[in-house]
Short mmCIF file of C-alpha atoms in Angstrom, two decimals:
data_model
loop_
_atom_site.label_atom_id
_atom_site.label_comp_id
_atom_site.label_asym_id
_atom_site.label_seq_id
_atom_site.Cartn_x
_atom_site.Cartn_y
_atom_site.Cartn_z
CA UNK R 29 -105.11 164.83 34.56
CA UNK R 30 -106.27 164.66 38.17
CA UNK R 31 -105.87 161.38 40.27
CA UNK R 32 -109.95 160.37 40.30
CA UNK R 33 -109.67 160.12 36.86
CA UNK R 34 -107.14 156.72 37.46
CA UNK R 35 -109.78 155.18 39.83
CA UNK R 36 -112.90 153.98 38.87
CA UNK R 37 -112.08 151.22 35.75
CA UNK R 38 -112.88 147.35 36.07
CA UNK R 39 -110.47 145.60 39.19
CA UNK R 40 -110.94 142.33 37.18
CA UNK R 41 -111.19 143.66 33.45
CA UNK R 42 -111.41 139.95 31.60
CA UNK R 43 -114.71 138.54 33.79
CA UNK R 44 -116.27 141.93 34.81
CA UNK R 45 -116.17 142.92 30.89
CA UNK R 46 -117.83 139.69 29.82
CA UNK R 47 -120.54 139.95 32.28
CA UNK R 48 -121.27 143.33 31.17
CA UNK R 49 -121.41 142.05 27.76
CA UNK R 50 -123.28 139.78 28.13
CA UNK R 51 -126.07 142.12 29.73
CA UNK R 52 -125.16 144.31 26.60
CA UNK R 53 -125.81 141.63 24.48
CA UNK R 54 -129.09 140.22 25.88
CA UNK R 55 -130.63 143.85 26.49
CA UNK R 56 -129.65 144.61 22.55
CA UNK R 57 -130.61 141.17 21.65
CA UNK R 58 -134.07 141.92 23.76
CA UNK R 59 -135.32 145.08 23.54
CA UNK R 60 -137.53 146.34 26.41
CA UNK R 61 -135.52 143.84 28.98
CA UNK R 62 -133.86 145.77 31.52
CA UNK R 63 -130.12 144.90 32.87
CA UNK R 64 -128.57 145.84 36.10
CA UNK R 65 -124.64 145.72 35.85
CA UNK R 66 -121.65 146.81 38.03
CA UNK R 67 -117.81 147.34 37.83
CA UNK R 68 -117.51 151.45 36.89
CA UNK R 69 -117.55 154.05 39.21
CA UNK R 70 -116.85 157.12 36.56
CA UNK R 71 -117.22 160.86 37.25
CA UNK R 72 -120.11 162.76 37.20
CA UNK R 73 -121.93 163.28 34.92
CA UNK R 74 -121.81 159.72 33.15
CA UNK R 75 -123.98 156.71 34.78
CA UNK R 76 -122.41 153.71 36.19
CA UNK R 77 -124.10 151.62 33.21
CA UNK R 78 -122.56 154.18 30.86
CA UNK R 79 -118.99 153.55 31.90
CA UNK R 80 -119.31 150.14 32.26
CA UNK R 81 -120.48 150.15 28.18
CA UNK R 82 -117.30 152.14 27.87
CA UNK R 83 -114.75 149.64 29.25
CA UNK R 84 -116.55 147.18 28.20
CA UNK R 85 -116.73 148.05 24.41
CA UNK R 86 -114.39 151.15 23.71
CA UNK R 87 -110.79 150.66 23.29
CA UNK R 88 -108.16 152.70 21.02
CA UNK R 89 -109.98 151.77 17.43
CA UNK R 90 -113.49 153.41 18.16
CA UNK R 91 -113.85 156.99 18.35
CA UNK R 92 -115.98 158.56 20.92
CA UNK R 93 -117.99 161.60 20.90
CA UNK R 94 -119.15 163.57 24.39
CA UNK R 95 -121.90 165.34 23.63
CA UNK R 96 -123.36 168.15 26.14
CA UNK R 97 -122.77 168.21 29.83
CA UNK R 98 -120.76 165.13 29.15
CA UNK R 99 -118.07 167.25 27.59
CA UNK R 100 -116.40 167.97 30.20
CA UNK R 101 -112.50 167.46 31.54
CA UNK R 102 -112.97 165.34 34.21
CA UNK R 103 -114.74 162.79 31.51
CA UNK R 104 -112.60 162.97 28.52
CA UNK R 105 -109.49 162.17 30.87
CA UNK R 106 -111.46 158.91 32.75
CA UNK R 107 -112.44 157.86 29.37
CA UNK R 108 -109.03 158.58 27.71
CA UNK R 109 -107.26 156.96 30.46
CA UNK R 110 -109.27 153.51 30.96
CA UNK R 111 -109.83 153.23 26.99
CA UNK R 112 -107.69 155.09 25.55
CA UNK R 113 -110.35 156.10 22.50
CA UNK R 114 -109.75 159.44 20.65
CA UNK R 115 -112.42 161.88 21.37
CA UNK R 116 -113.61 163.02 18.24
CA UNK R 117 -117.01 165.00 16.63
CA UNK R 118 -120.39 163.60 16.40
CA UNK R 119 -120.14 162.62 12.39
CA UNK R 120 -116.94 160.50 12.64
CA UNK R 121 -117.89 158.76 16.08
CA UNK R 122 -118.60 154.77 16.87
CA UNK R 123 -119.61 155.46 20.30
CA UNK R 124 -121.80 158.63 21.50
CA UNK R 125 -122.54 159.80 24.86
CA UNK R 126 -124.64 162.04 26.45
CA UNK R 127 -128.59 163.39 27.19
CA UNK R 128 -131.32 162.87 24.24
CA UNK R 129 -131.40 166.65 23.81
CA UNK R 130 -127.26 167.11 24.03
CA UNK R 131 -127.11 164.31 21.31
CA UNK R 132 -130.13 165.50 18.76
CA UNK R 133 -130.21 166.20 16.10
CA UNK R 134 -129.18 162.29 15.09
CA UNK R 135 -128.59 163.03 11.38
CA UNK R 136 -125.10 163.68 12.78
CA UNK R 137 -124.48 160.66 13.50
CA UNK R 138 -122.87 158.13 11.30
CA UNK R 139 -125.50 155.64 10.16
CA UNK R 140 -123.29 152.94 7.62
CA UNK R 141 -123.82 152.59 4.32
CA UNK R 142 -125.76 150.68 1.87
CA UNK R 143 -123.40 148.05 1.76
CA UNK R 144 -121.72 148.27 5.12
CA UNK R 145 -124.73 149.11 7.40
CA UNK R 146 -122.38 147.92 10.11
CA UNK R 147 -120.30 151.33 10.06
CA UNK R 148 -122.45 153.06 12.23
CA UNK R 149 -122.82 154.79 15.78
CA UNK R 150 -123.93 153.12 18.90
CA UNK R 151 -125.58 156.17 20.99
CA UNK R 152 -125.50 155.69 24.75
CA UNK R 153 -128.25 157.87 25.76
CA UNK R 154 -128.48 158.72 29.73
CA UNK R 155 -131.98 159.30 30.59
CA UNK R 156 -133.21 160.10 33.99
CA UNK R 157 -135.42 157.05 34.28
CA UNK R 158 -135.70 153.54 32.76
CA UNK R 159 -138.74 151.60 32.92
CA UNK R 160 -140.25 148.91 30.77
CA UNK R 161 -143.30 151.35 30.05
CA UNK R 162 -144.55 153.86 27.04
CA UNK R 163 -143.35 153.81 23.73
CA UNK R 164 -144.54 150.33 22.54
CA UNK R 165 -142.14 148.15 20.80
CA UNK R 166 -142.02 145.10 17.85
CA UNK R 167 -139.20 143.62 15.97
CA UNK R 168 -136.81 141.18 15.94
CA UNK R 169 -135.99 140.09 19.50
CA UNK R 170 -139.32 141.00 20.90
CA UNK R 171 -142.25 137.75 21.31
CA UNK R 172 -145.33 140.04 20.50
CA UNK R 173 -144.67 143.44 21.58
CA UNK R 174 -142.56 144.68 24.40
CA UNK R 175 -142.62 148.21 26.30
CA UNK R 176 -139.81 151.13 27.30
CA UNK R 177 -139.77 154.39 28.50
CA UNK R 178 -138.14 156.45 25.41
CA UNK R 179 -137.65 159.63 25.66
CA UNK R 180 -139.48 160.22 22.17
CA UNK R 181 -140.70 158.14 19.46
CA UNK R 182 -140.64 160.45 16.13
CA UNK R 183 -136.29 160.06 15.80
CA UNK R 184 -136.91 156.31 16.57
CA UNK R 185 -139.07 155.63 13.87
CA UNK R 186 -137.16 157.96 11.45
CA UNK R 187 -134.28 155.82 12.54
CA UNK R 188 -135.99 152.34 11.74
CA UNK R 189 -137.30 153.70 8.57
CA UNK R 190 -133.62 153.77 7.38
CA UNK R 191 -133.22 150.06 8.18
CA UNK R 192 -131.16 148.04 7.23
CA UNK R 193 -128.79 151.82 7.88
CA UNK R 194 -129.50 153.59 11.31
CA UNK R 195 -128.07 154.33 15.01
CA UNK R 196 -128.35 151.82 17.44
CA UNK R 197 -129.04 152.61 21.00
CA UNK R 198 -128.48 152.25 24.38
CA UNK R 199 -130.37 153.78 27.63
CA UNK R 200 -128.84 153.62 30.54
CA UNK R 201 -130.11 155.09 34.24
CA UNK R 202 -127.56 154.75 37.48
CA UNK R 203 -126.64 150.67 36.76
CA UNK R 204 -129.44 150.05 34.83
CA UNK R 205 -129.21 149.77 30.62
CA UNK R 206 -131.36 148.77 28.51
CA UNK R 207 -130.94 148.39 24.06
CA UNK R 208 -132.70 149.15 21.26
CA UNK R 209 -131.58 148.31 17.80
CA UNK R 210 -132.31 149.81 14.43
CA UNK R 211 -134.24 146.68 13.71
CA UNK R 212 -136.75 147.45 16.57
CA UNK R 213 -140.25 149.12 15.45
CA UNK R 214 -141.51 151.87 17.57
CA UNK R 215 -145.37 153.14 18.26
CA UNK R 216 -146.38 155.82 20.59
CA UNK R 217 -148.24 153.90 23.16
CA UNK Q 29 -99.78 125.71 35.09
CA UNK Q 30 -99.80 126.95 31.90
CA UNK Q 31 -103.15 127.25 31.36
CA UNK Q 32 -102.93 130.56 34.09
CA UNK Q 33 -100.71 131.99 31.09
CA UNK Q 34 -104.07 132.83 29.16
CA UNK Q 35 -106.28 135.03 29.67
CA UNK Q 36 -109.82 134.37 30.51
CA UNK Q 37 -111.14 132.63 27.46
CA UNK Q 38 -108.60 132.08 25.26
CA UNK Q 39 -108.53 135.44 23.45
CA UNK Q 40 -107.30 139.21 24.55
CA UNK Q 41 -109.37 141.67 25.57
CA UNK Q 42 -108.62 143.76 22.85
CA UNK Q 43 -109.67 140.99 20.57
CA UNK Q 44 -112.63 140.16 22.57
CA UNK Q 45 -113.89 143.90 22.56
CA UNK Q 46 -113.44 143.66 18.41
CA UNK Q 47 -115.72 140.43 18.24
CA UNK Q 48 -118.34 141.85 21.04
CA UNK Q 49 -118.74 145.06 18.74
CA UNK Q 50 -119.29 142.84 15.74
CA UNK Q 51 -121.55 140.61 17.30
CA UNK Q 52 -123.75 143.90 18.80
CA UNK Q 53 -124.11 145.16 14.97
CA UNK Q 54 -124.77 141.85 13.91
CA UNK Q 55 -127.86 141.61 15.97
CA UNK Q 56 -128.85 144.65 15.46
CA UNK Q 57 -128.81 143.87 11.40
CA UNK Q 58 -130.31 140.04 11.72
CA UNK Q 59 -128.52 138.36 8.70
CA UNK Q 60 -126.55 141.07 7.43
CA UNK Q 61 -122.53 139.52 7.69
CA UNK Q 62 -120.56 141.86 9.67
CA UNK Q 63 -116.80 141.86 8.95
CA UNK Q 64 -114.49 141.04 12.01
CA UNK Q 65 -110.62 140.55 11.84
CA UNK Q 66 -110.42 137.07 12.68
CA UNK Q 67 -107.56 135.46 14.92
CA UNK Q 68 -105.33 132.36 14.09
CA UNK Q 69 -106.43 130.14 16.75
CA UNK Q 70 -105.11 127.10 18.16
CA UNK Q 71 -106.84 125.00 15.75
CA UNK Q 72 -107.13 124.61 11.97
CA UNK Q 73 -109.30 126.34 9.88
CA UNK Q 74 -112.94 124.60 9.32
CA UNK Q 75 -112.81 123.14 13.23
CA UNK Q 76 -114.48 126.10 14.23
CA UNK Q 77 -112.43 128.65 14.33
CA UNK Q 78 -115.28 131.11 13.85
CA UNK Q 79 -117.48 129.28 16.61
CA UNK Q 80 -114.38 129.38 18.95
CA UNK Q 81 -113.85 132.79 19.16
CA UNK Q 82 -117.77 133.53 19.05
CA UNK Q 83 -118.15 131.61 22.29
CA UNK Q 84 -114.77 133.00 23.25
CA UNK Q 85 -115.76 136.38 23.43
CA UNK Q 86 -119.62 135.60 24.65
CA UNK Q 87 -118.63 133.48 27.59
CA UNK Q 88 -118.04 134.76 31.14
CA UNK Q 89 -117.54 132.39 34.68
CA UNK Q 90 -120.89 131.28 35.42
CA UNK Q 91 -121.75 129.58 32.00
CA UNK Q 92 -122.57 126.01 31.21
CA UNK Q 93 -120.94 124.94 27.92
CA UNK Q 94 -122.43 122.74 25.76
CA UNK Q 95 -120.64 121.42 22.10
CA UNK Q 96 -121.69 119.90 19.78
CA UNK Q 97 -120.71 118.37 16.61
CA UNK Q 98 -123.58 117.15 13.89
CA UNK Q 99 -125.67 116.35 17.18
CA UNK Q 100 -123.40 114.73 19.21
CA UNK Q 101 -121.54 115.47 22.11
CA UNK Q 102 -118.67 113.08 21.66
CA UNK Q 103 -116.89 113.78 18.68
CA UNK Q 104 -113.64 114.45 18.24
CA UNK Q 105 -114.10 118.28 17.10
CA UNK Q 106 -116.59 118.57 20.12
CA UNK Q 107 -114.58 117.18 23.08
CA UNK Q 108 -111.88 119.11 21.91
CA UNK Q 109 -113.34 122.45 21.67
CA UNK Q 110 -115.23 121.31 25.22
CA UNK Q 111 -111.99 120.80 26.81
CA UNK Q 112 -110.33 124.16 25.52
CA UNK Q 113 -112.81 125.97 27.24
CA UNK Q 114 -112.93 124.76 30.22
CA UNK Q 115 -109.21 124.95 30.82
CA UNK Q 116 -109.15 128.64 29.85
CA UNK Q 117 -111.97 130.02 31.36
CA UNK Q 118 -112.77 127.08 33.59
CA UNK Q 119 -116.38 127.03 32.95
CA UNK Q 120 -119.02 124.24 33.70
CA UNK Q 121 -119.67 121.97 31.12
CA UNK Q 122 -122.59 119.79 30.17
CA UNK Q 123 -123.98 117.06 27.58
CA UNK Q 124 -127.69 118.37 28.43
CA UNK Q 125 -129.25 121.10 26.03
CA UNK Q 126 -131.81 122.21 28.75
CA UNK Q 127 -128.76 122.76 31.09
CA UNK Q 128 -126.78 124.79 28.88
CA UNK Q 129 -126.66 128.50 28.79
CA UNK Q 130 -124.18 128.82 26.02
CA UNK Q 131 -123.79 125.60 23.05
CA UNK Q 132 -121.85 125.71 20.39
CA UNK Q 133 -123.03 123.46 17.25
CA UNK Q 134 -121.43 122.41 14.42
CA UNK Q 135 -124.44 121.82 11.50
CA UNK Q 136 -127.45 121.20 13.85
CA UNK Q 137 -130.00 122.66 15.93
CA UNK Q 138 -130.76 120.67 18.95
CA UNK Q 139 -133.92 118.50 19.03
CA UNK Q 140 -135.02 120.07 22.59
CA UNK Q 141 -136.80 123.39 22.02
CA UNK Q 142 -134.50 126.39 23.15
CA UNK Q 143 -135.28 128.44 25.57
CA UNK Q 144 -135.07 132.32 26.38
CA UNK Q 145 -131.60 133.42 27.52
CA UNK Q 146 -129.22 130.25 25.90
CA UNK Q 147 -127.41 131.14 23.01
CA UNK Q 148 -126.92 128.81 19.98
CA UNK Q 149 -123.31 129.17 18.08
CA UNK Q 150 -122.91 128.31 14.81
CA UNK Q 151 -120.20 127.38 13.35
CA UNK Q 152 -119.48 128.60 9.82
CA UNK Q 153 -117.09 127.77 6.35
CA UNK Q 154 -118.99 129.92 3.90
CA UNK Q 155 -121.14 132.75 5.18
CA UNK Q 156 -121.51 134.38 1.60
CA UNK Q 157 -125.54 132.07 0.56
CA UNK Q 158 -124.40 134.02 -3.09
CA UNK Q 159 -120.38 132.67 -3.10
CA UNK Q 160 -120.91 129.42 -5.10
CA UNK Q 161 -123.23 131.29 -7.86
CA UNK Q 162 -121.21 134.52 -7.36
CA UNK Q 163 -117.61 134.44 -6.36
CA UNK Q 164 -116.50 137.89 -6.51
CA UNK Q 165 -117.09 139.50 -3.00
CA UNK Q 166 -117.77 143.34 -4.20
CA UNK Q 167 -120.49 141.59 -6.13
CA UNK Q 168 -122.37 140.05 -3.52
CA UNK Q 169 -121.93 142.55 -1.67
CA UNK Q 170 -124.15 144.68 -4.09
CA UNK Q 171 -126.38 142.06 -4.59
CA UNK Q 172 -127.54 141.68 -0.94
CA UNK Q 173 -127.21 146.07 -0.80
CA UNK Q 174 -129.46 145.93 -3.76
CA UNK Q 175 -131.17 142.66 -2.25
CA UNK Q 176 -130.74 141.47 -5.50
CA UNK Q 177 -131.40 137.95 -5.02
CA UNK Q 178 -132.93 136.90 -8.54
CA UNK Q 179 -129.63 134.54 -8.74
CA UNK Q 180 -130.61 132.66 -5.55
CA UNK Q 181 -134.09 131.54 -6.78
CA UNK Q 182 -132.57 130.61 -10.55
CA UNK Q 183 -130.42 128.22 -8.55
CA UNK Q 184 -133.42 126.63 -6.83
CA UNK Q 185 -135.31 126.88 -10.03
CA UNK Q 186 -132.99 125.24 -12.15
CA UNK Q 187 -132.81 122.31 -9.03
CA UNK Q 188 -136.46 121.65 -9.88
CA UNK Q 189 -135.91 121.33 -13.57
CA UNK Q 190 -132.49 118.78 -13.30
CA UNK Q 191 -134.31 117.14 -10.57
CA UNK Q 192 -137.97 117.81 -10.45
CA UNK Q 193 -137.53 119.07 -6.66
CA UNK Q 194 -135.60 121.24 -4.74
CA UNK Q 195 -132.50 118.94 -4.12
CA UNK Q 196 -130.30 121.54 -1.87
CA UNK Q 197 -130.66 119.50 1.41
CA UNK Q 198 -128.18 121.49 3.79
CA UNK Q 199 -126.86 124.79 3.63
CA UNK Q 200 -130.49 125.65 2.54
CA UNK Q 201 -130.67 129.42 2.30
CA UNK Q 202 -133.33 131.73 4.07
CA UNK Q 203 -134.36 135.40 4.39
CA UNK Q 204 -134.14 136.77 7.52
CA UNK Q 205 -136.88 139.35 8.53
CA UNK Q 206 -137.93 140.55 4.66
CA UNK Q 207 -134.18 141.38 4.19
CA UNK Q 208 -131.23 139.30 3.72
CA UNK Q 209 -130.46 135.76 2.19
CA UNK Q 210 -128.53 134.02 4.56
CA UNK Q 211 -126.77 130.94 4.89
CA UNK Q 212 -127.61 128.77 7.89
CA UNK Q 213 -124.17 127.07 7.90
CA UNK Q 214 -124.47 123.34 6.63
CA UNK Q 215 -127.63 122.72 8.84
CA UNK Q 216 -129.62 120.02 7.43
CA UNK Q 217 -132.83 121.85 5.83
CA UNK Q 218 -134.67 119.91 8.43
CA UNK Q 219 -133.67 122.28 11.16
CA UNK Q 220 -134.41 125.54 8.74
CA UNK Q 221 -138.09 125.69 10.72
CA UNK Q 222 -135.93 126.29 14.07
CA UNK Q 223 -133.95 129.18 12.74
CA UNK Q 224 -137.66 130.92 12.60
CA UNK Q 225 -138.88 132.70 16.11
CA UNK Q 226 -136.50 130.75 18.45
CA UNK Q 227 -136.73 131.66 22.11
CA UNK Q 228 -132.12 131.63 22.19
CA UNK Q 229 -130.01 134.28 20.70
CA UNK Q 230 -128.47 132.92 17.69
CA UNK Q 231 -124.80 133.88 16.84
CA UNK Q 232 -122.81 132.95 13.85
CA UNK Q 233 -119.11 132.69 13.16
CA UNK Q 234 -117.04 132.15 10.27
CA UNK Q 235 -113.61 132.16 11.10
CA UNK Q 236 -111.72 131.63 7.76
CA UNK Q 237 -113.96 134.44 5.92
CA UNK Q 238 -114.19 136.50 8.82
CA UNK Q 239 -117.62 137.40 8.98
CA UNK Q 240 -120.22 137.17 12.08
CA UNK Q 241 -123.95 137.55 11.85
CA UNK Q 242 -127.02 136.65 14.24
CA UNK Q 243 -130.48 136.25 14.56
CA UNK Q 244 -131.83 137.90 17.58
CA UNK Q 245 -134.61 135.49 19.69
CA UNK Q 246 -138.02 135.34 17.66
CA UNK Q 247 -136.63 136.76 14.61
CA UNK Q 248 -138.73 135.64 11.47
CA UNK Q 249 -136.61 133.48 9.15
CA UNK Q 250 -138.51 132.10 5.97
CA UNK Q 251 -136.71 129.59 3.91
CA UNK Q 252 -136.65 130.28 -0.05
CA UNK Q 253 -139.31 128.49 -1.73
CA UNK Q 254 -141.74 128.64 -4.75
CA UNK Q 255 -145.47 128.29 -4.21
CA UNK Q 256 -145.77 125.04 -6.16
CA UNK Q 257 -142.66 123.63 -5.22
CA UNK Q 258 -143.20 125.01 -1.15
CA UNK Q 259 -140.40 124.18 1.15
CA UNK Q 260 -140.07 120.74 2.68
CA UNK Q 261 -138.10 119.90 5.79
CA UNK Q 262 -137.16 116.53 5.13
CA UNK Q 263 -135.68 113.34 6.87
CA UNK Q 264 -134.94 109.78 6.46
CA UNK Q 265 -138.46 108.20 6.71
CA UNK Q 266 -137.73 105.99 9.92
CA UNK Q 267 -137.97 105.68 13.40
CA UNK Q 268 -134.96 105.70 15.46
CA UNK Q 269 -133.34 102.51 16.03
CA UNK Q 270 -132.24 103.01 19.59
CA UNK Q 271 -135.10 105.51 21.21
CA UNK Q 272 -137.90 104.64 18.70
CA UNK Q 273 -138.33 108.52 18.25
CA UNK Q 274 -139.73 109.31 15.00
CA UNK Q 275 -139.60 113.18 14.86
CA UNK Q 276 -136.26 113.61 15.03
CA UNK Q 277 -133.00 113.89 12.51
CA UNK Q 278 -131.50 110.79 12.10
CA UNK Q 279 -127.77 109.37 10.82
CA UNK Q 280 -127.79 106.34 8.38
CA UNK Q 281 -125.33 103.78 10.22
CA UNK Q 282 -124.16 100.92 8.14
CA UNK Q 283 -123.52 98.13 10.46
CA UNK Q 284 -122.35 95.12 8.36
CA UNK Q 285 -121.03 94.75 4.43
CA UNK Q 286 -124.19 92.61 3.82
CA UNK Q 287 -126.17 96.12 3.33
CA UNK Q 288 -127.36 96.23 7.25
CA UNK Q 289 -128.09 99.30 8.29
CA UNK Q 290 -129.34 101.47 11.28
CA UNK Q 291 -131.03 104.40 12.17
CA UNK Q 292 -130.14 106.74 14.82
CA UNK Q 293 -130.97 110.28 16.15
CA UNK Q 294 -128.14 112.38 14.99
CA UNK Q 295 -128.83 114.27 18.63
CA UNK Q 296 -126.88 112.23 20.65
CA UNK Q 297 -128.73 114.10 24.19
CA UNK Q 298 -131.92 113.89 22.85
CA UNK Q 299 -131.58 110.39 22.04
CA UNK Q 300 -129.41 109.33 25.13
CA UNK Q 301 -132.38 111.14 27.22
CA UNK Q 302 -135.37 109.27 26.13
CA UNK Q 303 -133.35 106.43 26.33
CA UNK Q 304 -133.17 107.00 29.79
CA UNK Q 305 -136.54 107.15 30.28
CA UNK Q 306 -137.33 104.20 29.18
CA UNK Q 307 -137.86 104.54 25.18
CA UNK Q 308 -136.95 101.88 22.87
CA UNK Q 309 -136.21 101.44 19.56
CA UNK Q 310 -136.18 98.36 16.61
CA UNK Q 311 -132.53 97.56 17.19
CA UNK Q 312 -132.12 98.36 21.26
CA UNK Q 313 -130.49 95.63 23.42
CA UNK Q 314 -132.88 93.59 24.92
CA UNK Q 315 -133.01 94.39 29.01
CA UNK Q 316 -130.86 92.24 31.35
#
């Protein structure tokens, strides 16, 4: 383990985690809103909104899976040191990382079951840019419709279409995250 | 002093993660009761244990806490929970729903419309809508996999034919997004058209039973019904006696034992605010 990977974690874990959650909460609760947060510096390659969904939610009970470019040592020993989660394969994993093509094809993923539709993955998905444009959204949590850049529509539908079972989601660009749950309906715009 | 000794909010942050993970999955399933391992907290159970650690884990330093309890702002169970939080995480606190960005509730919806960004939590005894016709959990648990709900509708039914109406008045259930049954806690069935496409996040917590759920903001909640017996939000068919308000959800108040009685909004902000403004009701003091 190299020294970096010891820097970079909240400096005030109790207040900087709830205002992350909070943003994690209302962009989940919201989707197409747009949050900036702060508090992570991790290593290349993850984001700054990606790490700070990491300490905010990951801890020793939820497995994580590094998928990609993400896979790498300077990564699995930040994460391993701040949150001490196992790093594990995509099917048995509650929290995924990494580029929409490292992380397809999503049937790996862990989706719940019938009767515990709660059981599934949350996929943190870094994209290179976040804007409240494209794919055109409905659903729970949206007034009429809302818009975000995905970076494809066909998975996302497939995904709703298993409702109430499926992966939720998170984008995140630099310090910038944004949610979209199973619940949420997606069109090609 | 001791309150230092906590951490911010009362709970861990191991804890804290545990309930912010449940409540993510719970709004991303709107109804469906997620399963969280609920802490002994320094109250008993049916105080709000479940609301307590909701809040708990939702709150950070720049909040404005709001509680209430059946409407009002100074009960017991209210000022209490009110106090707890502001000596562990030493946030602002408030008796105004507008000002609010966080308000806990125990069995009512606030008479001022909600607005985007607040979030409303509900405190909860029995999450399970199903437990009192079913009480075996692996059972209901199929049922709302199978949303197998036949059982809910024969209770309402047979309602109509002991009583010729629909007499569930609280607690009434609804079915969130096409989905799932749920149980708005104890709410009175007046507040049931609030539930539906509110503006605020909506988080529930049931401490005992462990189980948290949510409606995200303009989610579309439709209470059971029958169409010829429809669904009726109901209230006592008065004015308020203090603020002369006659949409709102009033409390019977008997006043002397010669069957006297009074009615007031059970929104004790609501009530207090138009009051302010110069409203007037049938039994308001006369003006010195």
């Amino acid at each position: 383990m190299t020294p970096e990977a010891l820097t970079g974690g909240f400096a005030d874990a109790p207040v900087q985690a709830a205002r992350a959650f909070r943003a994690a909460l209302d962009a989940l609760s919201r989707p197409g809103v747009i949050h900036t947060v702060a508090g992570a510096t991790p290593p290349a390659p993850l984001s700054v909104a990606a790490g700070v969904l990491l300490l905010t939610l990951a801890d020793a009970t939820t497995p994580v899976h590094l998928a990609g470019d993400h896979d790498c040592p300077a990564l699995r020993d930040w994460i391993t040191f701040h949150t001490g989660a196992p790093l594990v394969d995509a099917p048995s994993a509650a929290f995924a990382i990494g580029r929409w093509g490292a992380l397809a094809p999503l049937s790996r993923f862990a989706i719940g079951t019938p009767d515990y539709p709660d059981r599934s993955a949350t996929l943190i998905v870094e994209v290179d840019d976040l804007s409240a444009t494209g794919a055109h959204l409905a659903g729970p949590g949206i007034k009429d419709h809302a818009h975000l850049s995905l970076p494809e529509v066909a998975a996302f539908r497939a995904n709703r279409a298993l409702f109430p079972q499926g992966c939720d989601f998170y984008l995140t660009c630099a310090d910038r995250l944004a949610g979209l749950p199973r619940s949420t309906i997606v069109e090609a715009c | 002093m001791t309150d230092q000794a906590y951490n911010f909010a009362y709970l861990d942050e191991q804890t804290k993660r545990m309930i912010r993970r449940a409540i993510l999955k719970g709004v991303a399933v709107p109804g469906y009761q997620v399963p969280f391992a609920s802490r002994e907290m320094p109250m008993p159970y049916g105080w709000g244990t479940g609301g307590v650690q909701v809040t708990s884990a939702c709150l950070m330093p720049e909040d404005c806490l709001k509680v209430i309890d059946q409407g009002a702002d100074d009960t017991t169970n209210a000022v209490s929970i009110r106090k707890f939080f502001q000596r562990t995480a030493g946030v602002q606190v408030t008796e105004a729903t507008a000002e609010a960005s966080v308000i806990q509730t125990r069995h009512r919806i606030p008479e001022t419309p909600l607005r985007e960004g607040q979030i409303l939590v509900y405190q909860v005894p029995i999450p399970e809508p199903l437990r009192f016709l079913e009480p075996r959990e692996t059972e209901t648990r199929k049922m709302h996999e199978l949303e197998e709900y036949g059982l809910m509708h024969v209770k309402l039914y047979e309602d109509i034919a002991r009583h010729g109406q629909i007499a569930t008045s609280y607690a009434y259930p609804v079915k969130v997004e096409g989905r799932y049954v749920m149980d708005p806690s104890p709410i009175p069935k007046f507040d049931n058209p609030k539930l539906s496409d509110n503006a605020a996040l909506q988080l529930f917590g049931a401490g005992r039973e462990q189980r948290i759920y949510a409606l995200p903001p303009y989610t579309q909640v439709v209470s059971l019904d029958f169409d010829d017996h429809p669904f009726e939000a109901g209230k006592a068919p008065h004015d308020c006696d203090l603020c002369g308000a006659g949409e709102s959800y009033l409390d019977e108040v008997i006043v002397d034992d010669a069957g006297g009685r009074m009615f007031v909004c059970s929104d004790t902000d609501f009530c207090a605010s138009r009051q302010a403004v110069g409203h007037r009701g049938r039994l308001s003091p006369e003006e010195v």
